[in-house]
mmCIF file of C-alpha atoms and ligand atoms in Angstrom:
data_model
loop_
_atom_site.group_PDB
_atom_site.id
_atom_site.type_symbol
_atom_site.label_atom_id
_atom_site.label_comp_id
_atom_site.label_asym_id
_atom_site.label_seq_id
_atom_site.Cartn_x
_atom_site.Cartn_y
_atom_site.Cartn_z
ATOM 1 C CA MET U 1 0.000 0.000 0.000
ATOM 2 C CA ASN U 2 1.214 3.468 -0.836
ATOM 3 C CA LYS U 3 2.737 5.209 2.181
ATOM 4 C CA PHE U 4 0.631 8.326 1.604
ATOM 5 C CA PHE U 5 -2.704 6.517 1.539
ATOM 6 C CA PHE U 6 -3.747 7.201 5.134
ATOM 7 C CA ASN U 7 -2.186 10.646 5.278
ATOM 8 C CA THR U 8 -3.748 12.357 2.313
ATOM 9 C CA ILE U 9 -5.634 15.430 3.496
ATOM 10 C CA LEU U 10 -8.928 16.182 1.801
ATOM 11 C CA LEU U 11 -9.014 19.944 1.301
ATOM 12 C CA LYS U 12 -12.705 20.686 1.729
ATOM 13 C CA GLY U 13 -13.623 24.177 0.582
ATOM 14 C CA SER U 14 -16.835 24.075 2.597
ATOM 15 C CA ASN U 15 -14.860 24.028 5.880
ATOM 16 C CA VAL U 16 -12.820 27.038 4.809
ATOM 17 C CA SER U 17 -15.878 28.808 3.467
ATOM 18 C CA ASN U 18 -17.796 28.324 6.745
ATOM 19 C CA HIS U 19 -14.848 29.672 8.691
ATOM 20 C CA ILE U 20 -14.603 32.797 6.507
ATOM 21 C CA ARG U 21 -18.362 33.373 6.514
ATOM 22 C CA LYS U 22 -18.430 33.331 10.330
ATOM 23 C CA ASN U 23 -15.892 36.102 10.319
ATOM 24 C CA LEU U 24 -17.752 37.996 7.599
ATOM 25 C CA THR U 25 -20.967 37.824 9.653
ATOM 26 C CA LEU U 26 -19.248 39.789 12.422
ATOM 27 C CA GLN U 27 -18.061 42.408 9.946
ATOM 28 C CA ILE U 28 -21.493 42.681 8.295
ATOM 29 C CA ASN U 29 -23.201 43.119 11.685
ATOM 30 C CA GLU U 30 -20.710 45.798 12.621
ATOM 31 C CA LEU U 31 -21.275 47.652 9.336
ATOM 32 C CA LYS U 32 -25.029 47.601 9.919
ATOM 33 C CA LYS U 33 -24.957 48.478 13.587
ATOM 34 C CA THR U 34 -22.358 51.207 13.520
ATOM 35 C CA TYR U 35 -22.683 52.698 10.041
ATOM 36 C CA ASN U 36 -26.127 51.617 8.849
ATOM 37 C CA ILE U 37 -24.483 50.064 5.788
ATOM 38 C CA THR U 38 -25.630 46.798 4.202
ATOM 39 C CA PRO U 39 -23.130 45.398 1.681
ATOM 40 C CA LYS U 40 -24.743 45.356 -1.731
ATOM 41 C CA LEU U 41 -23.797 43.614 -4.955
ATOM 42 C CA SER U 42 -25.220 44.641 -8.325
ATOM 43 C CA ALA U 43 -24.917 41.854 -10.846
ATOM 44 C CA ILE U 44 -25.566 42.234 -14.556
ATOM 45 C CA LEU U 45 -26.750 39.317 -16.628
ATOM 46 C CA VAL U 46 -27.052 39.710 -20.394
ATOM 47 C CA GLY U 47 -29.078 37.078 -22.233
ATOM 48 C CA ASP U 48 -30.441 33.792 -20.950
ATOM 49 C CA ASN U 49 -27.462 31.431 -20.754
ATOM 50 C CA PRO U 50 -28.727 28.738 -18.292
ATOM 51 C CA ALA U 51 -25.310 28.237 -16.635
ATOM 52 C CA SER U 52 -24.981 31.991 -16.072
ATOM 53 C CA GLN U 53 -28.521 32.165 -14.669
ATOM 54 C CA LEU U 54 -27.599 29.387 -12.264
ATOM 55 C CA TYR U 55 -24.415 31.173 -11.142
ATOM 56 C CA ILE U 56 -26.331 34.416 -10.573
ATOM 57 C CA LYS U 57 -29.004 32.583 -8.576
ATOM 58 C CA SER U 58 -26.380 30.989 -6.302
ATOM 59 C CA LYS U 59 -24.769 34.370 -5.736
ATOM 60 C CA GLU U 60 -28.128 35.939 -4.860
ATOM 61 C CA LYS U 61 -28.852 33.076 -2.461
ATOM 62 C CA ALA U 62 -25.475 33.377 -0.756
ATOM 63 C CA PHE U 63 -25.813 37.141 -0.288
ATOM 64 C CA LYS U 64 -29.337 36.768 1.083
ATOM 65 C CA LYS U 65 -28.177 34.094 3.527
ATOM 66 C CA MET U 66 -25.560 36.505 4.842
ATOM 67 C CA ASP U 67 -28.118 39.332 5.148
ATOM 68 C CA CYS U 68 -26.461 41.253 2.348
ATOM 69 C CA ILE U 69 -28.188 42.682 -0.732
ATOM 70 C CA SER U 70 -27.790 41.245 -4.184
ATOM 71 C CA GLU U 71 -29.711 42.742 -7.091
ATOM 72 C CA THR U 72 -29.570 41.439 -10.642
ATOM 73 C CA HIS U 73 -30.049 43.531 -13.753
ATOM 74 C CA ASN U 74 -31.362 41.144 -16.393
ATOM 75 C CA LEU U 75 -30.721 42.559 -19.846
ATOM 76 C CA PRO U 76 -31.845 41.150 -23.183
ATOM 77 C CA ILE U 77 -29.288 39.462 -25.451
ATOM 78 C CA ASN U 78 -29.464 42.333 -27.964
ATOM 79 C CA THR U 79 -28.397 44.939 -25.374
ATOM 80 C CA THR U 80 -25.956 47.423 -26.918
ATOM 81 C CA GLU U 81 -22.509 48.119 -25.547
ATOM 82 C CA SER U 82 -23.405 51.752 -24.849
ATOM 83 C CA ASN U 83 -26.547 50.778 -22.890
ATOM 84 C CA LEU U 84 -24.551 48.376 -20.779
ATOM 85 C CA ILE U 85 -21.804 50.904 -20.123
ATOM 86 C CA GLU U 86 -24.405 53.530 -19.200
ATOM 87 C CA LEU U 87 -25.879 51.111 -16.643
ATOM 88 C CA ILE U 88 -22.417 50.414 -15.200
ATOM 89 C CA LYS U 89 -21.662 54.152 -14.974
ATOM 90 C CA GLY U 90 -24.886 54.632 -12.999
ATOM 91 C CA LEU U 91 -23.916 51.843 -10.606
ATOM 92 C CA ASN U 92 -20.385 53.277 -10.281
ATOM 93 C CA ASN U 93 -21.989 56.496 -9.006
ATOM 94 C CA ASP U 94 -24.590 54.851 -6.772
ATOM 95 C CA ASN U 95 -23.335 55.046 -3.183
ATOM 96 C CA SER U 96 -25.607 52.215 -2.042
ATOM 97 C CA VAL U 97 -23.802 49.774 -4.409
ATOM 98 C CA HIS U 98 -20.505 48.327 -3.167
ATOM 99 C CA GLY U 99 -19.782 45.667 -5.748
ATOM 100 C CA ILE U 100 -20.487 45.417 -9.482
ATOM 101 C CA LEU U 101 -20.270 42.149 -11.332
ATOM 102 C CA VAL U 102 -20.849 41.427 -15.006
ATOM 103 C CA GLN U 103 -21.626 37.758 -15.453
ATOM 104 C CA LEU U 104 -19.351 36.172 -18.064
ATOM 105 C CA PRO U 105 -19.407 35.075 -20.800
ATOM 106 C CA LEU U 106 -21.054 38.037 -22.488
ATOM 107 C CA PRO U 107 -22.676 37.634 -25.907
ATOM 108 C CA LYS U 108 -20.057 37.773 -28.685
ATOM 109 C CA SER U 109 -21.496 41.052 -30.007
ATOM 110 C CA LEU U 110 -20.217 42.837 -26.864
ATOM 111 C CA ASP U 111 -16.600 43.740 -26.150
ATOM 112 C CA SER U 112 -16.055 42.072 -22.741
ATOM 113 C CA LYS U 113 -12.787 43.881 -22.080
ATOM 114 C CA LYS U 114 -14.282 47.328 -22.722
ATOM 115 C CA ILE U 115 -17.229 46.515 -20.476
ATOM 116 C CA LEU U 116 -15.186 45.097 -17.605
ATOM 117 C CA HIS U 117 -12.857 48.104 -17.799
ATOM 118 C CA SER U 118 -15.824 50.453 -17.339
ATOM 119 C CA ILE U 119 -16.459 49.104 -13.826
ATOM 120 C CA SER U 120 -14.986 51.395 -11.194
ATOM 121 C CA PRO U 121 -11.854 49.669 -9.755
ATOM 122 C CA GLU U 122 -13.241 50.531 -6.276
ATOM 123 C CA LYS U 123 -16.327 48.371 -6.951
ATOM 124 C CA ASP U 124 -14.600 45.683 -9.013
ATOM 125 C CA VAL U 125 -15.306 42.833 -6.577
ATOM 126 C CA ASP U 126 -14.435 40.246 -9.236
ATOM 127 C CA GLY U 127 -10.919 41.733 -9.337
ATOM 128 C CA PHE U 128 -10.722 41.650 -13.135
ATOM 129 C CA HIS U 129 -10.047 45.361 -13.747
ATOM 130 C CA PRO U 130 -6.508 45.965 -15.083
ATOM 131 C CA MET U 131 -5.889 48.368 -12.202
ATOM 132 C CA ASN U 132 -6.650 45.657 -9.640
ATOM 133 C CA ILE U 133 -4.545 43.124 -11.554
ATOM 134 C CA GLY U 134 -1.788 45.756 -11.582
ATOM 135 C CA TYR U 135 -2.001 46.212 -7.796
ATOM 136 C CA LEU U 136 -1.847 42.431 -7.399
ATOM 137 C CA TYR U 137 1.285 42.199 -9.549
ATOM 138 C CA GLN U 138 2.894 45.046 -7.606
ATOM 139 C CA GLY U 139 2.483 42.957 -4.467
ATOM 140 C CA GLU U 140 -0.306 45.120 -3.011
ATOM 141 C CA PRO U 141 -3.510 43.300 -3.926
ATOM 142 C CA LYS U 142 -6.779 45.180 -3.350
ATOM 143 C CA TYR U 143 -9.543 43.068 -4.898
ATOM 144 C CA VAL U 144 -8.177 39.610 -5.669
ATOM 145 C CA PRO U 145 -10.067 37.546 -8.278
ATOM 146 C CA CYS U 146 -12.342 35.232 -6.310
ATOM 147 C CA THR U 147 -11.107 31.782 -7.378
ATOM 148 C CA PRO U 148 -7.364 32.388 -6.838
ATOM 149 C CA GLY U 149 -8.211 34.303 -3.646
ATOM 150 C CA GLY U 150 -10.216 31.299 -2.442
ATOM 151 C CA ILE U 151 -7.303 28.975 -3.205
ATOM 152 C CA ILE U 152 -4.983 31.101 -1.042
ATOM 153 C CA GLU U 153 -7.549 30.782 1.784
ATOM 154 C CA ILE U 154 -7.637 26.977 1.378
ATOM 155 C CA LEU U 155 -3.817 26.809 1.493
ATOM 156 C CA ASP U 156 -3.828 29.005 4.590
ATOM 157 C CA PHE U 157 -6.616 27.155 6.421
ATOM 158 C CA TYR U 158 -5.006 23.744 5.907
ATOM 159 C CA ASP U 159 -1.496 25.116 6.444
ATOM 160 C CA ILE U 160 -0.186 23.867 3.105
ATOM 161 C CA PRO U 161 3.374 25.137 2.665
ATOM 162 C CA THR U 162 4.181 27.428 -0.269
ATOM 163 C CA GLU U 163 7.352 29.203 0.806
ATOM 164 C CA ARG U 164 10.437 27.695 -0.877
ATOM 165 C CA CYS U 165 8.144 25.313 -2.747
ATOM 166 C CA HIS U 166 7.797 24.768 -6.452
ATOM 167 C CA ALA U 167 4.228 25.596 -7.455
ATOM 168 C CA VAL U 168 3.148 24.506 -10.914
ATOM 169 C CA ILE U 169 0.026 26.075 -12.408
ATOM 170 C CA VAL U 170 -1.617 24.514 -15.439
ATOM 171 C CA GLY U 171 -3.701 27.158 -17.235
ATOM 172 C CA ARG U 172 -3.092 30.869 -17.846
ATOM 173 C CA SER U 173 -6.590 32.350 -17.965
ATOM 174 C CA ASN U 174 -7.147 35.889 -16.711
ATOM 175 C CA ILE U 175 -9.553 34.659 -14.037
ATOM 176 C CA VAL U 176 -7.526 31.777 -12.568
ATOM 177 C CA GLY U 177 -4.008 31.023 -13.841
ATOM 178 C CA LYS U 178 -2.545 34.518 -14.235
ATOM 179 C CA PRO U 179 -3.704 36.001 -10.902
ATOM 180 C CA MET U 180 -2.757 32.726 -9.182
ATOM 181 C CA TYR U 181 0.766 33.148 -10.528
ATOM 182 C CA GLY U 182 0.910 36.726 -9.217
ATOM 183 C CA LEU U 183 -0.204 35.668 -5.735
ATOM 184 C CA LEU U 184 2.073 32.658 -5.333
ATOM 185 C CA ALA U 185 5.201 34.224 -6.836
ATOM 186 C CA GLN U 186 5.283 37.212 -4.494
ATOM 187 C CA ASN U 187 6.186 37.447 -0.845
ATOM 188 C CA LEU U 188 2.564 37.517 0.305
ATOM 189 C CA ARG U 189 0.553 35.351 2.681
ATOM 190 C CA LYS U 190 0.825 31.826 1.244
ATOM 191 C CA GLY U 191 3.171 33.001 -1.498
ATOM 192 C CA ASN U 192 6.946 33.135 -1.836
ATOM 193 C CA ALA U 193 6.927 30.051 -4.027
ATOM 194 C CA THR U 194 8.894 29.427 -7.193
ATOM 195 C CA VAL U 195 6.168 29.282 -9.793
ATOM 196 C CA THR U 196 5.973 27.642 -13.198
ATOM 197 C CA MET U 197 3.000 28.350 -15.439
ATOM 198 C CA CYS U 198 2.049 25.748 -18.044
ATOM 199 C CA HIS U 199 -0.334 26.043 -20.999
ATOM 200 C CA THR U 200 -0.904 24.517 -24.422
ATOM 201 C CA GLY U 201 2.497 25.770 -25.544
ATOM 202 C CA THR U 202 4.249 23.764 -22.815
ATOM 203 C CA LYS U 203 6.437 20.974 -24.142
ATOM 204 C CA ASP U 204 6.179 17.816 -22.012
ATOM 205 C CA LEU U 205 3.658 18.900 -19.344
ATOM 206 C CA SER U 206 4.438 15.869 -17.144
ATOM 207 C CA TYR U 207 8.052 17.008 -16.837
ATOM 208 C CA PHE U 208 6.758 20.043 -14.934
ATOM 209 C CA THR U 209 3.817 18.506 -13.076
ATOM 210 C CA LYS U 210 6.142 15.826 -11.661
ATOM 211 C CA GLN U 211 8.331 18.571 -10.188
ATOM 212 C CA ALA U 212 5.428 20.249 -8.404
ATOM 213 C CA ASP U 213 5.270 20.447 -4.616
ATOM 214 C CA LEU U 214 1.995 22.273 -5.196
ATOM 215 C CA LEU U 215 0.028 21.615 -8.373
ATOM 216 C CA ILE U 216 -2.818 23.937 -9.331
ATOM 217 C CA ILE U 217 -4.749 22.820 -12.344
ATOM 218 C CA ALA U 218 -7.261 24.968 -14.245
ATOM 219 C CA ALA U 219 -7.327 23.627 -17.784
ATOM 220 C CA GLY U 220 -10.988 22.648 -18.132
ATOM 221 C CA ILE U 221 -10.227 19.077 -19.259
ATOM 222 C CA PRO U 222 -12.022 16.302 -17.344
ATOM 223 C CA GLU U 223 -9.659 14.092 -15.290
ATOM 224 C CA PHE U 224 -6.676 15.307 -17.291
ATOM 225 C CA ILE U 225 -4.009 14.865 -14.588
ATOM 226 C CA LYS U 226 -3.275 11.180 -13.972
ATOM 227 C CA GLY U 227 -1.346 9.544 -11.154
ATOM 228 C CA ASP U 228 1.719 8.985 -13.333
ATOM 229 C CA MET U 229 1.963 12.753 -13.983
ATOM 230 C CA ILE U 230 2.655 13.661 -10.337
ATOM 231 C CA SER U 231 5.250 12.770 -7.716
ATOM 232 C CA GLU U 232 4.484 11.367 -4.283
ATOM 233 C CA GLY U 233 3.614 13.999 -1.710
ATOM 234 C CA THR U 234 2.220 16.607 -4.108
ATOM 235 C CA HIS U 235 -0.409 19.032 -2.822
ATOM 236 C CA ILE U 236 -3.118 19.265 -5.490
ATOM 237 C CA ILE U 237 -5.642 22.041 -6.037
ATOM 238 C CA ASP U 238 -8.138 21.056 -8.709
ATOM 239 C CA VAL U 239 -9.989 24.086 -10.072
ATOM 240 C CA GLY U 240 -11.740 22.281 -12.923
ATOM 241 C CA ILE U 241 -15.508 21.942 -13.050
ATOM 242 C CA ASN U 242 -16.451 19.666 -15.936
ATOM 243 C CA ARG U 243 -19.755 18.051 -16.721
ATOM 244 C CA VAL U 244 -19.370 14.516 -18.121
ATOM 245 C CA ASN U 245 -22.103 12.115 -19.222
ATOM 246 C CA ASP U 246 -22.857 9.370 -16.720
ATOM 247 C CA ALA U 247 -25.841 7.110 -17.278
ATOM 248 C CA SER U 248 -25.636 5.822 -13.679
ATOM 249 C CA GLU U 249 -26.436 9.310 -12.364
ATOM 250 C CA LYS U 250 -30.063 10.417 -12.073
ATOM 251 C CA LYS U 251 -29.311 13.622 -13.969
ATOM 252 C CA GLY U 252 -27.435 11.709 -16.688
ATOM 253 C CA TYR U 253 -24.179 13.512 -15.915
ATOM 254 C CA LYS U 254 -21.705 14.115 -13.138
ATOM 255 C CA ILE U 255 -19.261 16.872 -12.283
ATOM 256 C CA VAL U 256 -15.559 16.016 -12.290
ATOM 257 C CA GLY U 257 -12.405 18.072 -11.936
ATOM 258 C CA ASP U 258 -9.311 18.364 -14.092
ATOM 259 C CA VAL U 259 -7.611 15.753 -11.906
ATOM 260 C CA ASP U 260 -8.287 12.034 -12.002
ATOM 261 C CA PHE U 261 -9.066 12.072 -8.283
ATOM 262 C CA PHE U 262 -8.887 8.350 -7.534
ATOM 263 C CA ASP U 263 -5.752 7.869 -9.616
ATOM 264 C CA CYS U 264 -3.951 10.731 -7.836
ATOM 265 C CA PHE U 265 -5.354 10.434 -4.292
ATOM 266 C CA ASP U 266 -2.863 7.873 -2.932
ATOM 267 C CA LYS U 267 0.159 9.770 -4.187
ATOM 268 C CA SER U 268 -0.956 13.219 -3.077
ATOM 269 C CA ALA U 269 -0.227 14.787 0.294
ATOM 270 C CA SER U 270 -3.465 16.724 0.007
ATOM 271 C CA ILE U 271 -6.102 17.211 -2.647
ATOM 272 C CA THR U 272 -9.291 19.207 -3.226
ATOM 273 C CA PRO U 273 -12.349 17.150 -4.141
ATOM 274 C CA VAL U 274 -14.648 18.135 -7.036
ATOM 275 C CA PRO U 275 -17.291 19.111 -6.203
ATOM 276 C CA GLY U 276 -16.674 20.555 -2.730
ATOM 277 C CA GLY U 277 -13.115 21.834 -3.080
ATOM 278 C CA VAL U 278 -12.389 25.157 -4.750
ATOM 279 C CA GLY U 279 -15.997 25.635 -5.910
ATOM 280 C CA PRO U 280 -17.531 26.695 -2.545
ATOM 281 C CA MET U 281 -14.798 29.306 -2.119
ATOM 282 C CA THR U 282 -15.556 31.438 -5.142
ATOM 283 C CA ILE U 283 -18.839 32.963 -3.951
ATOM 284 C CA THR U 284 -17.493 33.325 -0.421
ATOM 285 C CA MET U 285 -14.628 35.412 -1.767
ATOM 286 C CA LEU U 286 -17.114 37.511 -3.747
ATOM 287 C CA LEU U 287 -18.929 38.180 -0.472
ATOM 288 C CA SER U 288 -15.631 38.970 1.199
ATOM 289 C CA ASN U 289 -14.623 41.447 -1.544
ATOM 290 C CA THR U 290 -18.048 43.114 -1.351
ATOM 291 C CA VAL U 291 -17.770 43.481 2.435
ATOM 292 C CA THR U 292 -14.283 44.970 1.957
ATOM 293 C CA SER U 293 -15.705 47.465 -0.535
ATOM 294 C CA ALA U 294 -18.520 48.376 1.878
ATOM 295 C CA LYS U 295 -15.922 48.971 4.614
ATOM 296 C CA ASN U 296 -13.844 51.089 2.213
ATOM 297 C CA SER U 297 -16.914 53.231 1.520
ATOM 298 C CA ILE U 298 -17.057 54.514 5.122
HETATM 299 P P1 NDP J 301 -9.851 28.707 -19.816
HETATM 300 O O1 NDP J 301 -10.416 27.827 -20.876
HETATM 301 O O2 NDP J 301 -10.005 30.168 -19.909
HETATM 302 O O3 NDP J 301 -8.286 28.391 -19.699
HETATM 303 C C1 NDP J 301 -7.793 27.087 -19.732
HETATM 304 C C2 NDP J 301 -6.299 27.145 -19.653
HETATM 305 O O4 NDP J 301 -5.798 25.811 -19.671
HETATM 306 C C3 NDP J 301 -5.663 27.878 -20.850
HETATM 307 O O5 NDP J 301 -4.634 28.737 -20.397
HETATM 308 C C4 NDP J 301 -5.097 26.747 -21.701
HETATM 309 O O6 NDP J 301 -3.912 27.080 -22.365
HETATM 310 C C5 NDP J 301 -4.786 25.686 -20.653
HETATM 311 N N1 NDP J 301 -4.820 24.355 -21.233
HETATM 312 C C6 NDP J 301 -5.851 23.795 -21.924
HETATM 313 N N2 NDP J 301 -5.492 22.562 -22.364
HETATM 314 C C7 NDP J 301 -4.221 22.361 -21.939
HETATM 315 C C8 NDP J 301 -3.298 21.301 -22.097
HETATM 316 N N3 NDP J 301 -3.596 20.195 -22.781
HETATM 317 N N4 NDP J 301 -2.080 21.420 -21.528
HETATM 318 C C9 NDP J 301 -1.738 22.546 -20.849
HETATM 319 N N5 NDP J 301 -2.578 23.590 -20.689
HETATM 320 C C10 NDP J 301 -3.789 23.495 -21.217
HETATM 321 O O7 NDP J 301 -10.416 28.135 -18.467
HETATM 322 P P2 NDP J 301 -10.659 28.799 -17.010
HETATM 323 O O8 NDP J 301 -9.375 29.204 -16.395
HETATM 324 O O9 NDP J 301 -11.744 29.780 -17.100
HETATM 325 O O10 NDP J 301 -11.248 27.522 -16.249
HETATM 326 C C11 NDP J 301 -10.510 26.322 -16.128
HETATM 327 C C12 NDP J 301 -11.357 25.303 -15.415
HETATM 328 O O11 NDP J 301 -11.654 25.788 -14.118
HETATM 329 C C13 NDP J 301 -12.717 25.035 -16.046
HETATM 330 O O12 NDP J 301 -13.060 23.671 -15.837
HETATM 331 C C14 NDP J 301 -13.670 25.936 -15.296
HETATM 332 O O13 NDP J 301 -14.979 25.444 -15.286
HETATM 333 C C15 NDP J 301 -13.071 25.856 -13.925
HETATM 334 N N6 NDP J 301 -13.337 27.035 -13.094
HETATM 335 C C16 NDP J 301 -13.772 26.789 -11.825
HETATM 336 C C17 NDP J 301 -14.015 27.809 -10.970
HETATM 337 C C18 NDP J 301 -14.437 27.507 -9.569
HETATM 338 O O14 NDP J 301 -15.071 28.314 -8.930
HETATM 339 N N7 NDP J 301 -14.069 26.358 -9.021
HETATM 340 C C19 NDP J 301 -13.891 29.223 -11.375
HETATM 341 C C20 NDP J 301 -13.324 29.371 -12.698
HETATM 342 C C21 NDP J 301 -13.092 28.295 -13.530
HETATM 343 P P3 NDP J 301 -3.835 28.194 -23.554
HETATM 344 O O15 NDP J 301 -3.836 29.513 -22.843
HETATM 345 O O16 NDP J 301 -2.554 27.905 -24.230
HETATM 346 O O17 NDP J 301 -5.057 27.974 -24.394
#
C-alpha cells in the first residue's frame, strides 16, 4: 500500500468557506450596527445562458443568507454596448452599491474587455479590472479575483506550505491562472513560491507537473491529470468543473475536476475534491470582496 494513503488530506472548501463566513458575519453586523451600511452587490446578466442564470441565482442566495443585498439587472441578449456601459456608470456612481459584477461570458457582439474596464476599480469585486490586476502584480492586492483568492484561503486554512516550494500552475486564464501566478510568486501570505505556469504551448507537461510540490490545475479538461503525472507527496488544487455524461447518475451527468481524483489520491499529500473543493470558495470570496468594498466606503 502506498505510504501516503492514510495521510492524504482532503481539502474541503466548505470548511474554509464556513470559517470565513463566520468572520464575515461579524463584519457585516458591525457595518449595519455602527454605520447603517448593508453590503450590496449589483450583478448584470445579459441574455439567458442557463449556466450563467444558475451562477447568478447561487450568488443571490449566498448574499441573502448573509443578510447582504444582491440585485440582478437582467438585460436582453441584444443589449448594446453603450446601454450596458451607461448602466455600469450609474452603478459606479450609486453610493448604495458596493460591488459590481458582469456575469461572463457576455454575448459575442459585446466587447467584454471594454465593459469590464468600465467598472470602477473601487467596486470591481471580481478583481478583473486591469488596475486591480496591476495592484496584485505590484504585491499590493486590493480586490483579488475570487477563485485564486479562495485557493490562497484553502492553502492558509489547511497550512499547506508554499514558501520555498515549487508551485506549478496549469492554465493561464485571466480569471484563474494569471492572478494565481501573481499571488504565489510574491512574498505575500501563502506566497513566496517558485512558480511555473504551463499552458498549451508547454512541451512535455508531465516534466513540470512531476516537479510540483503544489500543483494547481485549471485547464478545463475532465480528469486530465493522472497519477503517473505527479510525484508522491504533491499538494493538489483542482480548479476544474467539468460536466461529463454518466448514465448511472439520475441527472445523466456528473461533475468532475481536471484531476483524475482516484488515480492521484494515494500519491498526493493533500487534494481538493470536485465538487466541494475550490468551488464553494468562489462565492465566499465575492462576499468577502463586497464586504471589503462596503468597509472602504465609510
Ligand atoms: P480557460 O479555458 O479560460 O483556460 C484554460 C487554460 O488551460 C488555458 O490557459 C489553456 O492554455 C490551458 N490548457 C488547456 N489545455 C491544456 C493542455 N492540454 N495542456 C496545458 N494547458 C492546457 O479556463 P478557465 O481558467 O476559465 O477555467 C478552467 C477550469 O476551471 C474550467 O473547468 C472551469 O470550469 C473551472 N473554473 C472553476 C471555478 C471555480 O469556482 N471552481 C472558477 C473558474 C473556472 P492556452 O492559454 O494555451 O489555451
